Amino acid sequence: MTEEEIAEVLARPYAQQLLNGPEPARMAYKGLDRDPRVVPIGFWTEGTRVVMATVPKSAKVAALRTNPKVALTIDQGAFPPKALLIRGTAEVTLVDGIPDGYLTAGRKVMTDDQFPGWVAGVRGLYDEMVVITITPTWAKLLDFETTIPKAVEDLIKEKSAA
């Protein structure tokens, strides 16, 4: 997909709802043992990039340094389901302190009363973090109103022709 095609998918209203909502991304990657992994992780966006931060010594950081290819799913379970699927390449960068985006991502999932205590805890815990920046190479929105999986679309066409 071109950057323009990816940007068009990510700009759709349901995609924006998922990108700015409280649901975590589910990031799939290949572990150092070459077995697949999927982890839920909070995120924020910077343009068309999806960004997250984590502990520098986490297993996913070591794995992404070895193989930066990832897949993300951001979805909501309501009916009809909405799912944003992204494939891309991860860049891993060690930073001092807490990225502002990490605090923004955390804010999406807690109440006004919870947030100050969480921020204080985060600031006391992390001297540095690793920022994982995903540059999409492919994106698809499944909203089951205007878009559906291709296999379902093909089945509908097949049944309609019969």
Short mmCIF file of C-alpha atoms in Angstrom, two decimals:
data_model
loop_
_atom_site.label_atom_id
_atom_site.label_comp_id
_atom_site.label_asym_id
_atom_site.label_seq_id
_atom_site.Cartn_x
_atom_site.Cartn_y
_atom_site.Cartn_z
CA MET A 1 0.00 0.00 0.00
CA THR A 2 1.09 3.55 -0.57
CA GLU A 3 1.47 6.06 2.27
CA GLU A 4 -1.55 7.91 0.86
CA GLU A 5 -3.72 4.76 0.88
CA ILE A 6 -2.68 4.02 4.47
CA ALA A 7 -3.41 7.61 5.51
CA GLU A 8 -6.87 7.39 3.90
CA VAL A 9 -7.72 4.24 5.88
CA LEU A 10 -6.46 5.74 9.13
CA ALA A 11 -8.43 8.97 8.55
CA ARG A 12 -11.81 7.21 8.32
CA PRO A 13 -14.15 8.09 11.20
CA TYR A 14 -14.27 4.58 12.68
CA ALA A 15 -10.48 4.27 12.41
CA GLN A 16 -10.11 7.59 14.24
CA GLN A 17 -12.56 6.38 16.88
CA LEU A 18 -10.41 3.30 17.47
CA LEU A 19 -7.11 5.21 17.36
CA ASN A 20 -8.35 7.73 19.92
CA GLY A 21 -10.44 5.41 22.09
CA PRO A 22 -9.56 3.54 25.27
CA GLU A 23 -8.98 0.12 23.70
CA PRO A 24 -5.38 -1.10 23.74
CA ALA A 25 -3.59 -2.19 20.62
CA ARG A 26 -2.79 -5.85 20.38
CA MET A 27 0.71 -6.07 18.99
CA ALA A 28 1.86 -9.29 17.35
CA TYR A 29 5.55 -9.93 16.85
CA LYS A 30 7.99 -12.82 16.66
CA GLY A 31 9.79 -13.63 19.93
CA LEU A 32 13.48 -14.36 20.14
CA ASP A 33 12.59 -18.06 20.21
CA ARG A 34 10.82 -17.46 16.86
CA ASP A 35 7.40 -18.24 18.32
CA PRO A 36 4.61 -15.68 17.81
CA ARG A 37 3.56 -13.32 20.58
CA VAL A 38 0.59 -10.98 21.02
CA VAL A 39 0.51 -8.38 23.78
CA PRO A 40 -2.04 -5.72 24.64
CA ILE A 41 -0.39 -2.33 24.93
CA GLY A 42 -1.47 1.28 25.31
CA PHE A 43 -0.56 3.60 22.48
CA TRP A 44 -0.82 7.06 20.98
CA THR A 45 -0.47 8.30 17.43
CA GLU A 46 1.87 10.69 15.69
CA GLY A 47 0.49 11.28 12.22
CA THR A 48 0.04 7.84 10.68
CA ARG A 49 2.49 6.24 13.11
CA VAL A 50 1.36 4.27 16.14
CA VAL A 51 3.60 4.81 19.14
CA MET A 52 3.94 3.05 22.49
CA ALA A 53 6.43 3.01 25.35
CA THR A 54 7.63 0.20 27.58
CA VAL A 55 10.27 -1.05 29.98
CA PRO A 56 13.73 -1.06 28.35
CA LYS A 57 14.44 -4.66 29.39
CA SER A 58 11.11 -6.10 28.21
CA ALA A 59 11.15 -9.20 26.01
CA LYS A 60 9.34 -7.37 23.20
CA VAL A 61 12.11 -4.75 22.96
CA ALA A 62 14.80 -7.39 22.42
CA ALA A 63 12.59 -9.22 19.93
CA LEU A 64 11.75 -6.07 17.95
CA ARG A 65 15.42 -5.15 17.70
CA THR A 66 15.98 -8.54 16.04
CA ASN A 67 12.85 -8.58 13.87
CA PRO A 68 10.98 -5.26 13.61
CA LYS A 69 7.97 -6.57 11.67
CA VAL A 70 4.72 -6.30 13.62
CA ALA A 71 0.97 -6.50 13.22
CA LEU A 72 -1.48 -4.44 15.28
CA THR A 73 -5.17 -4.88 15.91
CA ILE A 74 -7.24 -2.23 17.62
CA ASP A 75 -10.83 -3.35 18.04
CA GLN A 76 -13.99 -2.92 20.03
CA GLY A 77 -16.32 -5.72 20.93
CA ALA A 78 -19.64 -3.93 20.43
CA PHE A 79 -21.93 -5.01 17.61
CA PRO A 80 -21.26 -4.53 14.81
CA PRO A 81 -17.57 -5.06 15.60
CA LYS A 82 -15.00 -2.52 14.49
CA ALA A 83 -11.39 -3.53 13.90
CA LEU A 84 -8.41 -1.60 12.61
CA LEU A 85 -5.68 -3.88 11.28
CA ILE A 86 -2.17 -2.53 10.73
CA ARG A 87 1.03 -4.18 9.58
CA GLY A 88 4.27 -2.32 9.83
CA THR A 89 7.83 -1.92 10.96
CA ALA A 90 8.87 -1.04 14.50
CA GLU A 91 11.63 1.37 15.42
CA VAL A 92 12.91 1.06 18.99
CA THR A 93 14.42 4.12 20.72
CA LEU A 94 15.66 4.50 24.31
CA VAL A 95 14.59 7.84 25.84
CA ASP A 96 15.20 9.53 29.18
CA GLY A 97 12.16 10.01 31.37
CA ILE A 98 8.53 9.48 30.42
CA PRO A 99 7.30 10.39 26.93
CA ASP A 100 4.33 12.78 27.01
CA GLY A 101 2.48 10.40 24.69
CA TYR A 102 2.73 7.63 27.29
CA LEU A 103 0.88 9.82 29.78
CA THR A 104 -1.68 10.74 27.11
CA ALA A 105 -2.23 7.03 26.33
CA GLY A 106 -2.68 6.25 30.01
CA ARG A 107 -5.17 9.07 30.42
CA LYS A 108 -7.50 7.40 27.91
CA VAL A 109 -8.24 4.50 30.26
CA MET A 110 -8.70 6.05 33.70
CA THR A 111 -10.84 8.47 35.62
CA ASP A 112 -9.87 11.98 36.66
CA ASP A 113 -9.40 10.69 40.21
CA GLN A 114 -7.09 7.85 39.16
CA PHE A 115 -4.84 9.80 36.80
CA PRO A 116 -2.72 11.90 39.24
CA GLY A 117 -1.79 8.88 41.35
CA TRP A 118 -0.93 6.87 38.27
CA VAL A 119 1.28 9.66 36.91
CA ALA A 120 3.09 9.95 40.25
CA GLY A 121 3.69 6.19 40.24
CA VAL A 122 4.95 6.21 36.66
CA ARG A 123 7.30 9.15 37.31
CA GLY A 124 8.69 7.37 40.38
CA LEU A 125 9.22 4.10 38.51
CA TYR A 126 10.77 4.97 35.17
CA ASP A 127 14.07 6.82 34.69
CA GLU A 128 13.99 5.84 31.03
CA MET A 129 11.68 4.06 28.63
CA VAL A 130 11.84 2.54 25.19
CA VAL A 131 9.60 4.16 22.60
CA ILE A 132 8.32 1.78 19.93
CA THR A 133 7.24 3.61 16.79
CA ILE A 134 5.27 1.58 14.26
CA THR A 135 5.36 2.86 10.69
CA PRO A 136 2.45 1.24 8.86
CA THR A 137 3.07 -0.57 5.59
CA TRP A 138 -0.55 -1.76 5.30
CA ALA A 139 -3.86 -0.90 6.98
CA LYS A 140 -7.46 -2.10 6.78
CA LEU A 141 -10.59 -1.05 8.61
CA LEU A 142 -13.34 -3.62 9.15
CA ASP A 143 -16.49 -1.89 10.35
CA PHE A 144 -19.04 -4.43 9.06
CA GLU A 145 -21.09 -1.53 7.71
CA THR A 146 -18.97 -0.28 4.80
CA THR A 147 -16.14 -2.84 4.92
CA ILE A 148 -16.03 -6.56 5.66
CA PRO A 149 -13.37 -9.25 5.36
CA LYS A 150 -12.69 -10.17 1.72
CA ALA A 151 -13.53 -13.85 2.32
CA VAL A 152 -16.98 -12.86 3.63
CA GLU A 153 -17.46 -10.49 0.68
CA ASP A 154 -16.54 -13.29 -1.73
CA LEU A 155 -18.96 -15.69 -0.02
CA ILE A 156 -21.80 -13.17 -0.27
CA LYS A 157 -21.10 -12.73 -3.99
CA GLU A 158 -20.99 -16.50 -4.47
CA LYS A 159 -24.29 -17.02 -2.66
CA SER A 160 -25.93 -14.12 -4.54
CA ALA A 161 -24.91 -15.61 -7.89
CA ALA A 162 -26.35 -19.01 -7.05
#
